[in-house]
Amino acid sequence: MDIRRKHNESPQENLLLQEQSRIFEDYLNYSNPSNITRNDTEDILSMEREEFLKNLKNPCWFKFINTTQGPKKELRCFLFFHIFGVCKSEATDLFFRLTQHPQILNNTGILNKETQFWSWKRFGQDSPDHRNLTLDEFSSFFRANEIGRTKIGLNKRNRYSDLITGHADPMDFWDHNHWREIPQNNPNSSEPKFLKPHLVRHVQPNIKLILLLREPAERLYSHYLHGHYCDTPEEFHSAVLKGIELFRTCLSNNSLKTCLYKSDLSKDMKLLLSASLYYIHLQEWLDVFPRDQFLVLRTEDYHKDMKSTLLKLFAFLGVGDIYSDVLEHILKVPQKYETKNKLLQGSMLKETWNILTDFFKEPNRKLADILNDERYLWKDMRFKFRAKQIAKNETEINYIFKLEGIESITCSSTRTSVFNTEKYVKRNNKANYSSL
């Protein structure tokens, strides 16, 4: 089925409702008590959805809690928008610039942008004491007190708040490693029935979804160096050869989805090849959410015309216009993050580029068909040789960053946060742009 038609033609909207009805029927029919009780992951699909307040633009509600003084209501909020992909496509930079708009708030997660809830922390990965975070704890990342400061409407005498918040968790687009821990999935199956999009839609059916996609070979190279799987273009070339061979071997005996969701395959590859297979992940999300809730952008176009991209995003989010001098300030802020190791190591080998662009040719064609946009073939992208940079110490590395117009961030070797978050936050809290 043509997904574009499914979500763009109004008569086809019924098909989406039928699909959701079928999914819910599967959920009711599938019963496996040992599956449901095998861990303490919250069963989100069986939870009742919150009823959001109508006088707040952002999805918020009142939670009633018992105190020594008696029952008390407390404002809680989820997010209005989600930059859900994809890693190493400049989601950090985009989120920071978006939150300079006076109506858009950041969150209290890592770098004030990542909660890591849907992919990792709700399953105990990278959470304090490896404890599974709950949906209630997820809501605590979003600034309810600030959002709840209402004002009198100009035309009506009701009180309202037009502030919104969001998060940027780019791993949510592709990382489904914990799908077997979703209670409605059969852990003995080779493929999932339910994935992250089903859970997100159950909680927030009207969420705005922003997807930033970068040329897949360059994205993969950045992801590889960012994760410190190895540290040179030559090692990356070897990993690409091995990864493609393992992936094709898997496909000779299994379905695409089985290979895509085999977490042990990615570990054997030491290469997140599947994260650059954009079309299959996008289909998973489009099968659950209507097309008009997505704004899909190319990283390359964001670079080329940042002003137009931001204005398009502000319109998509329904926030007001901002003063031209504020917009100009946002545009001049240094790029928020780029993998240091990539600047030092230079470009991948030309041979590696040729192999990868050939490998991604068919997946890119399928993506372009889904989006009805030839730009996602990335025909305008050519191999660009970048020489290695020689740096003896941290000071010289930071100098190279300064020359590139990129804000310096100290690296470490952890998987989910390859920079020193404490240093980054301290350094960046010195500049407060929220008053502009």
Short mmCIF file of C-alpha atoms in Angstrom, two decimals:
data_model
loop_
_atom_site.label_atom_id
_atom_site.label_comp_id
_atom_site.label_asym_id
_atom_site.label_seq_id
_atom_site.Cartn_x
_atom_site.Cartn_y
_atom_site.Cartn_z
CA MET A 1 0.00 0.00 0.00
CA ASP A 2 1.19 3.54 -0.80
CA ILE A 3 1.63 5.08 2.67
CA ARG A 4 1.33 8.61 1.29
CA ARG A 5 -2.18 7.83 0.01
CA LYS A 6 -3.07 6.11 3.22
CA HIS A 7 -2.47 9.25 5.24
CA ASN A 8 -3.19 12.05 2.78
CA GLU A 9 -6.51 11.02 1.23
CA SER A 10 -9.38 11.58 3.63
CA PRO A 11 -11.35 8.45 2.56
CA GLN A 12 -8.34 6.39 3.55
CA GLU A 13 -8.44 7.71 7.12
CA ASN A 14 -10.83 4.83 7.88
CA LEU A 15 -8.05 2.38 7.03
CA LEU A 16 -5.93 3.88 9.80
CA LEU A 17 -8.79 3.48 12.26
CA GLN A 18 -9.30 -0.12 11.13
CA GLU A 19 -5.60 -0.82 11.58
CA GLN A 20 -5.68 0.64 15.09
CA SER A 21 -8.75 -1.45 15.87
CA ARG A 22 -6.95 -4.57 14.63
CA ILE A 23 -3.90 -3.75 16.76
CA PHE A 24 -6.09 -3.34 19.83
CA GLU A 25 -7.80 -6.66 19.07
CA ASP A 26 -4.40 -8.33 18.85
CA TYR A 27 -3.58 -6.82 22.23
CA LEU A 28 -6.75 -8.22 23.80
CA ASN A 29 -6.33 -11.67 22.22
CA TYR A 30 -2.66 -12.12 23.04
CA SER A 31 -2.22 -13.36 26.59
CA ASN A 32 1.02 -14.60 28.04
CA PRO A 33 1.18 -14.12 31.82
CA SER A 34 4.85 -15.11 32.00
CA ASN A 35 5.60 -12.46 29.40
CA ILE A 36 3.69 -9.75 31.27
CA THR A 37 5.28 -10.52 34.63
CA ARG A 38 8.82 -11.28 33.48
CA ASN A 39 9.99 -7.74 34.33
CA ASP A 40 8.76 -4.54 35.92
CA THR A 41 8.38 -2.60 32.68
CA GLU A 42 5.20 -0.54 32.83
CA ASP A 43 2.33 -1.84 30.67
CA ILE A 44 1.57 1.46 28.94
CA LEU A 45 -0.93 0.08 26.42
CA SER A 46 -3.26 -0.96 29.23
CA MET A 47 -3.11 2.42 30.99
CA GLU A 48 -5.90 4.98 30.81
CA ARG A 49 -5.03 8.10 28.82
CA GLU A 50 -4.89 11.40 30.67
CA GLU A 51 -7.49 14.06 29.86
CA PHE A 52 -5.56 17.19 28.95
CA LEU A 53 -6.57 20.71 30.01
CA LYS A 54 -8.20 22.74 27.25
CA ASN A 55 -6.77 26.11 28.31
CA LEU A 56 -3.15 25.01 27.84
CA LYS A 57 -1.61 24.60 24.40
CA ASN A 58 0.81 21.99 25.80
CA PRO A 59 -0.71 18.64 26.93
CA CYS A 60 -1.04 18.93 30.73
CA TRP A 61 -3.40 17.64 33.39
CA PHE A 62 -3.94 17.80 37.14
CA LYS A 63 -2.74 14.89 39.25
CA PHE A 64 -4.31 14.53 42.68
CA ILE A 65 -1.93 13.54 45.44
CA ASN A 66 -2.46 12.92 49.15
CA THR A 67 -0.54 15.10 51.59
CA THR A 68 -0.61 15.53 55.36
CA GLN A 69 -2.79 18.60 54.76
CA GLY A 70 -5.20 16.57 52.64
CA PRO A 71 -5.64 16.01 48.88
CA LYS A 72 -3.71 18.39 46.63
CA LYS A 73 -3.73 18.81 42.87
CA GLU A 74 -0.45 19.10 41.04
CA LEU A 75 0.01 20.13 37.40
CA ARG A 76 1.84 17.55 35.26
CA CYS A 77 2.77 17.82 31.59
CA PHE A 78 3.92 15.73 28.66
CA LEU A 79 5.49 17.19 25.53
CA PHE A 80 3.93 19.01 22.59
CA PHE A 81 6.59 17.95 20.07
CA HIS A 82 9.24 15.29 19.69
CA ILE A 83 12.38 15.38 17.54
CA PHE A 84 12.48 11.62 17.27
CA GLY A 85 15.30 11.08 14.81
CA VAL A 86 17.80 10.44 13.75
CA CYS A 87 21.11 10.20 15.64
CA LYS A 88 24.01 12.29 14.27
CA SER A 89 21.70 14.43 12.14
CA GLU A 90 22.06 17.58 14.31
CA ALA A 91 18.99 17.12 16.48
CA THR A 92 20.91 18.69 19.39
CA ASP A 93 21.60 21.86 17.45
CA LEU A 94 18.05 22.07 16.10
CA PHE A 95 16.44 21.56 19.51
CA PHE A 96 18.61 24.24 21.10
CA ARG A 97 17.68 26.80 18.44
CA LEU A 98 13.99 25.93 18.64
CA THR A 99 13.95 26.47 22.40
CA GLN A 100 15.26 30.02 21.98
CA HIS A 101 11.74 30.91 20.80
CA PRO A 102 9.98 32.59 23.75
CA GLN A 103 7.05 30.14 23.58
CA ILE A 104 9.16 26.96 23.49
CA LEU A 105 10.67 25.54 26.68
CA ASN A 106 13.43 22.97 27.00
CA ASN A 107 13.24 20.11 29.50
CA THR A 108 15.25 18.95 32.52
CA GLY A 109 16.80 15.93 30.79
CA ILE A 110 20.37 15.46 29.54
CA LEU A 111 21.60 18.73 27.99
CA ASN A 112 18.07 20.00 28.64
CA LYS A 113 16.88 18.05 25.58
CA GLU A 114 17.05 14.25 26.05
CA THR A 115 14.89 12.18 28.38
CA GLN A 116 15.90 8.81 26.87
CA PHE A 117 12.62 7.47 28.25
CA TRP A 118 10.94 5.63 25.37
CA SER A 119 13.99 3.73 24.10
CA TRP A 120 16.09 3.14 27.17
CA LYS A 121 15.17 4.37 30.64
CA ARG A 122 11.70 2.85 30.84
CA PHE A 123 13.48 -0.49 30.40
CA GLY A 124 16.14 0.30 33.01
CA GLN A 125 18.89 1.02 30.49
CA ASP A 126 21.11 3.95 31.55
CA SER A 127 18.71 4.91 34.33
CA PRO A 128 19.67 5.42 38.00
CA ASP A 129 20.29 2.02 39.62
CA HIS A 130 19.06 0.44 36.35
CA ARG A 131 15.53 1.00 37.59
CA ASN A 132 12.67 1.09 35.07
CA LEU A 133 11.36 4.66 34.90
CA THR A 134 7.59 5.10 34.88
CA LEU A 135 5.38 7.29 32.74
CA ASP A 136 4.72 9.46 35.79
CA GLU A 137 8.47 10.01 36.19
CA PHE A 138 8.70 10.80 32.48
CA SER A 139 6.23 13.66 32.96
CA SER A 140 8.50 15.19 35.60
CA PHE A 141 11.06 16.09 32.89
CA PHE A 142 8.74 18.80 31.52
CA ARG A 143 8.43 22.21 33.13
CA ALA A 144 4.83 22.13 34.37
CA ASN A 145 5.20 25.10 36.72
CA GLU A 146 6.38 27.39 33.92
CA ILE A 147 3.80 26.09 31.44
CA GLY A 148 1.05 26.57 34.02
CA ARG A 149 1.63 30.31 34.37
CA THR A 150 -1.50 31.36 32.50
CA LYS A 151 -2.50 34.78 31.21
CA ILE A 152 -5.80 36.46 30.36
CA GLY A 153 -6.89 36.02 26.74
CA LEU A 154 -7.16 39.19 24.66
CA ASN A 155 -10.51 38.34 23.08
CA LYS A 156 -12.04 36.16 25.77
CA ARG A 157 -11.92 36.33 29.52
CA ASN A 158 -10.55 32.80 29.88
CA ARG A 159 -7.06 32.09 31.14
CA TYR A 160 -4.65 30.26 28.84
CA SER A 161 -1.01 29.38 28.34
CA ASP A 162 0.58 29.23 24.90
CA LEU A 163 3.89 27.81 26.15
CA ILE A 164 4.96 24.41 24.80
CA THR A 165 7.80 21.99 25.45
CA GLY A 166 9.36 18.98 23.79
CA HIS A 167 12.34 16.69 23.74
CA ALA A 168 14.89 15.43 21.24
CA ASP A 169 15.55 11.72 21.60
CA PRO A 170 16.84 10.78 18.12
CA MET A 171 17.30 7.13 19.05
CA ASP A 172 13.51 6.74 19.25
CA PHE A 173 13.29 6.58 15.45
CA TRP A 174 15.27 3.36 15.09
CA ASP A 175 16.31 1.78 18.42
CA HIS A 176 13.77 -0.95 19.25
CA ASN A 177 16.16 -3.29 21.07
CA HIS A 178 13.77 -3.71 24.01
CA TRP A 179 10.70 -4.67 21.98
CA ARG A 180 10.48 -8.06 23.71
CA GLU A 181 9.87 -6.25 27.02
CA ILE A 182 6.67 -4.65 25.76
CA PRO A 183 4.10 -6.91 27.47
CA GLN A 184 1.89 -7.29 24.38
CA ASN A 185 4.75 -8.73 22.30
CA ASN A 186 5.54 -12.42 22.32
CA PRO A 187 9.18 -12.57 23.54
CA ASN A 188 9.68 -15.84 21.65
CA SER A 189 8.69 -14.31 18.33
CA SER A 190 11.27 -13.18 15.78
CA GLU A 191 9.37 -9.93 15.05
CA PRO A 192 7.40 -7.48 17.19
CA LYS A 193 3.74 -6.58 16.76
CA PHE A 194 4.00 -3.49 18.91
CA LEU A 195 6.75 -0.89 18.86
CA LYS A 196 7.45 2.53 20.30
CA PRO A 197 5.04 4.40 17.97
CA HIS A 198 2.10 2.40 19.35
CA LEU A 199 3.04 3.34 22.92
CA VAL A 200 3.60 7.01 22.12
CA ARG A 201 0.29 7.27 20.29
CA HIS A 202 -1.56 5.59 23.16
CA VAL A 203 -0.26 8.28 25.51
CA GLN A 204 -0.27 11.26 23.12
CA PRO A 205 -2.29 10.77 19.94
CA ASN A 206 -1.82 14.40 18.78
CA ILE A 207 1.91 14.83 19.33
CA LYS A 208 3.91 16.73 16.69
CA LEU A 209 6.75 14.62 15.27
CA ILE A 210 9.89 16.16 13.77
CA LEU A 211 12.33 13.99 11.83
CA LEU A 212 15.75 15.21 10.73
CA LEU A 213 17.43 12.93 8.18
CA ARG A 214 21.04 13.16 7.01
CA GLU A 215 22.72 11.49 4.03
CA PRO A 216 22.88 7.92 5.40
CA ALA A 217 26.56 7.11 4.71
CA GLU A 218 27.82 10.29 6.40
CA ARG A 219 25.38 9.75 9.26
CA LEU A 220 26.66 6.21 9.78
CA TYR A 221 30.29 7.38 9.82
CA SER A 222 29.53 10.07 12.42
CA HIS A 223 27.59 7.57 14.54
CA TYR A 224 30.47 5.11 14.38
CA LEU A 225 33.07 7.63 15.53
CA HIS A 226 30.69 9.13 18.08
CA GLY A 227 30.19 5.72 19.68
CA HIS A 228 33.95 5.02 19.76
CA TYR A 229 33.41 1.60 18.21
CA CYS A 230 36.82 2.24 16.64
CA ASP A 231 38.58 5.45 15.79
CA THR A 232 39.94 5.55 12.25
CA PRO A 233 38.55 5.61 8.69
CA GLU A 234 40.41 2.35 8.00
CA GLU A 235 38.70 0.59 10.91
CA PHE A 236 35.36 2.02 9.78
CA HIS A 237 35.96 0.57 6.30
CA SER A 238 36.55 -2.91 7.78
CA ALA A 239 33.44 -2.58 9.95
CA VAL A 240 31.34 -1.60 6.89
CA LEU A 241 32.50 -4.65 4.91
CA LYS A 242 31.77 -6.97 7.83
CA GLY A 243 28.45 -5.29 8.67
CA ILE A 244 27.05 -5.49 5.15
CA GLU A 245 28.12 -9.13 4.88
CA LEU A 246 26.44 -10.02 8.20
CA PHE A 247 23.28 -8.15 7.23
CA ARG A 248 23.01 -9.87 3.84
CA THR A 249 23.66 -13.26 5.43
CA CYS A 250 20.84 -12.60 7.89
CA LEU A 251 18.49 -11.59 5.05
CA SER A 252 19.19 -14.85 3.22
CA ASN A 253 17.54 -16.75 6.08
CA ASN A 254 15.20 -14.21 7.69
CA SER A 255 12.78 -11.38 6.94
CA LEU A 256 13.98 -7.78 6.86
CA LYS A 257 12.21 -6.97 10.13
CA THR A 258 13.74 -9.97 11.87
CA CYS A 259 17.22 -8.81 10.88
CA LEU A 260 16.42 -5.20 11.71
CA TYR A 261 15.30 -6.01 15.25
CA LYS A 262 18.00 -8.56 16.09
CA SER A 263 19.97 -6.71 18.76
CA ASP A 264 22.76 -9.28 18.70
CA LEU A 265 23.32 -8.59 14.99
CA SER A 266 24.15 -4.93 15.69
CA LYS A 267 26.53 -6.02 18.43
CA ASP A 268 28.31 -8.41 16.07
CA MET A 269 28.56 -5.69 13.42
CA LYS A 270 29.86 -2.98 15.77
CA LEU A 271 28.08 -0.75 13.32
CA LEU A 272 24.59 0.79 13.56
CA LEU A 273 23.80 0.07 9.92
CA SER A 274 20.08 -0.35 10.53
CA ALA A 275 19.73 3.21 11.86
CA SER A 276 20.42 4.51 8.33
CA LEU A 277 17.72 2.35 6.74
CA TYR A 278 15.29 5.21 7.07
CA TYR A 279 12.32 3.99 5.05
CA ILE A 280 11.55 0.94 7.16
CA HIS A 281 11.61 2.89 10.44
CA LEU A 282 9.53 5.72 8.99
CA GLN A 283 6.93 3.19 7.81
CA GLU A 284 6.59 1.90 11.38
CA TRP A 285 5.72 5.42 12.57
CA LEU A 286 3.48 6.26 9.60
CA ASP A 287 1.48 3.09 10.18
CA VAL A 288 0.47 4.53 13.55
CA PHE A 289 0.36 8.33 13.14
CA PRO A 290 -1.29 10.37 10.36
CA ARG A 291 1.07 12.05 7.92
CA ASP A 292 0.08 15.61 8.88
CA GLN A 293 1.60 15.14 12.34
CA PHE A 294 5.09 14.75 10.81
CA LEU A 295 7.56 17.32 9.57
CA VAL A 296 10.45 15.59 7.80
CA LEU A 297 13.58 17.62 7.02
CA ARG A 298 17.02 17.01 5.58
CA THR A 299 20.05 17.99 7.66
CA GLU A 300 21.68 19.34 4.51
CA ASP A 301 18.73 21.71 3.85
CA TYR A 302 18.77 22.81 7.49
CA HIS A 303 22.43 23.80 7.01
CA LYS A 304 21.82 25.49 3.67
CA ASP A 305 18.90 27.65 4.80
CA MET A 306 18.54 27.56 8.58
CA LYS A 307 16.29 30.61 8.68
CA SER A 308 13.64 29.13 6.38
CA THR A 309 13.83 25.80 8.21
CA LEU A 310 13.24 27.40 11.60
CA LEU A 311 10.35 29.50 10.30
CA LYS A 312 8.81 26.36 8.80
CA LEU A 313 9.17 24.61 12.18
CA PHE A 314 7.66 27.53 14.10
CA ALA A 315 4.65 27.42 11.75
CA PHE A 316 4.37 23.62 12.15
CA LEU A 317 4.33 24.02 15.94
CA GLY A 318 1.83 26.89 15.76
CA VAL A 319 3.92 29.35 17.77
CA GLY A 320 3.94 33.08 17.16
CA ASP A 321 6.30 35.21 15.11
CA ILE A 322 9.45 36.49 16.77
CA TYR A 323 11.37 39.73 16.37
CA SER A 324 13.88 39.71 13.53
CA ASP A 325 16.79 40.55 15.86
CA VAL A 326 15.95 37.55 18.06
CA LEU A 327 15.82 35.30 15.00
CA GLU A 328 19.17 36.65 13.81
CA HIS A 329 20.68 35.91 17.23
CA ILE A 330 19.38 32.34 17.07
CA LEU A 331 20.96 31.89 13.65
CA LYS A 332 24.36 33.15 14.84
CA VAL A 333 24.67 30.82 17.83
CA PRO A 334 27.64 28.41 17.28
CA GLN A 335 26.78 24.87 16.22
CA LYS A 336 25.98 22.96 19.38
CA TYR A 337 27.75 19.67 18.82
CA GLU A 338 29.86 17.75 16.36
CA THR A 339 31.83 14.60 17.05
CA LYS A 340 35.39 15.68 17.82
CA ASN A 341 36.81 12.43 16.61
CA LYS A 342 35.31 12.98 13.17
CA LEU A 343 36.98 16.38 12.85
CA LEU A 344 40.30 14.83 13.85
CA GLN A 345 40.01 11.71 11.69
CA GLY A 346 38.79 13.49 8.57
CA SER A 347 36.56 11.88 5.97
CA MET A 348 35.86 8.20 5.46
CA LEU A 349 37.77 6.50 2.66
CA LYS A 350 36.48 7.12 -0.86
CA GLU A 351 36.16 3.36 -1.31
CA THR A 352 33.96 3.16 1.79
CA TRP A 353 31.77 5.96 0.48
CA ASN A 354 31.26 4.13 -2.82
CA ILE A 355 30.29 0.90 -1.05
CA LEU A 356 27.82 2.62 1.27
CA THR A 357 26.16 4.85 -1.32
CA ASP A 358 25.59 1.75 -3.44
CA PHE A 359 24.20 -0.14 -0.44
CA PHE A 360 21.81 2.68 0.48
CA LYS A 361 20.63 3.35 -3.08
CA GLU A 362 17.55 1.10 -2.92
CA PRO A 363 16.56 2.05 0.67
CA ASN A 364 16.82 5.74 -0.29
CA ARG A 365 14.59 5.14 -3.32
CA LYS A 366 11.94 3.60 -1.07
CA LEU A 367 12.23 6.54 1.31
CA ALA A 368 11.85 9.03 -1.55
CA ASP A 369 8.74 7.15 -2.74
CA ILE A 370 7.18 7.28 0.73
CA LEU A 371 7.83 11.01 1.04
CA ASN A 372 7.16 11.70 -2.65
CA ASP A 373 10.36 13.75 -2.65
CA GLU A 374 13.42 13.06 -4.82
CA ARG A 375 15.67 15.04 -2.46
CA TYR A 376 15.82 11.94 -0.27
CA LEU A 377 17.89 10.20 -2.92
CA TRP A 378 20.68 12.60 -1.90
CA LYS A 379 21.83 12.96 -5.50
CA ASP A 380 23.17 16.40 -4.61
CA MET A 381 25.70 14.87 -2.20
CA ARG A 382 29.20 14.00 -3.35
CA PHE A 383 32.19 12.56 -1.57
CA LYS A 384 34.17 15.32 0.15
CA PHE A 385 37.70 14.57 1.21
CA ARG A 386 38.64 16.02 4.60
CA ALA A 387 42.23 15.66 5.79
CA LYS A 388 43.03 14.38 9.26
CA GLN A 389 43.76 17.02 11.88
CA ILE A 390 46.77 16.62 14.15
CA ALA A 391 46.06 17.60 17.75
CA LYS A 392 48.34 16.79 20.67
CA ASN A 393 46.05 17.73 23.54
CA GLU A 394 42.60 18.97 24.57
CA THR A 395 43.57 22.64 24.04
CA GLU A 396 44.54 22.01 20.43
CA ILE A 397 41.36 20.01 19.83
CA ASN A 398 39.25 22.88 21.15
CA TYR A 399 41.17 25.31 18.92
CA ILE A 400 40.27 23.19 15.89
CA PHE A 401 36.63 23.30 17.03
CA LYS A 402 36.82 27.09 17.32
CA LEU A 403 38.11 27.36 13.76
CA GLU A 404 35.16 25.23 12.61
CA GLY A 405 32.68 27.47 14.46
CA ILE A 406 31.59 24.62 16.73
CA GLU A 407 31.07 24.81 20.46
CA SER A 408 33.60 22.68 22.32
CA ILE A 409 32.38 19.67 24.26
CA THR A 410 34.64 17.29 26.16
CA CYS A 411 34.40 13.68 24.99
CA SER A 412 34.27 10.48 27.00
CA SER A 413 33.73 6.91 25.82
CA THR A 414 30.22 6.14 27.05
CA ARG A 415 27.59 4.94 24.60
CA THR A 416 24.67 7.22 25.37
CA SER A 417 26.56 10.35 26.31
CA VAL A 418 29.94 10.56 24.63
CA PHE A 419 30.64 13.94 26.09
CA ASN A 420 31.07 15.14 29.63
CA THR A 421 27.56 16.36 30.45
CA GLU A 422 28.52 18.14 33.66
CA LYS A 423 31.18 20.25 31.93
CA TYR A 424 28.84 20.98 29.04
CA VAL A 425 25.98 22.14 31.24
CA LYS A 426 28.25 24.31 33.39
CA ARG A 427 29.78 25.91 30.31
CA ASN A 428 26.45 26.57 28.60
CA ASN A 429 24.51 27.80 31.60
CA LYS A 430 26.74 30.90 31.58
CA ALA A 431 24.78 32.16 28.56
CA ASN A 432 21.07 32.60 29.13
CA TYR A 433 19.23 33.31 25.92
CA SER A 434 15.72 32.85 27.30
CA SER A 435 15.39 36.55 28.09
CA LEU A 436 15.72 37.57 24.43
#
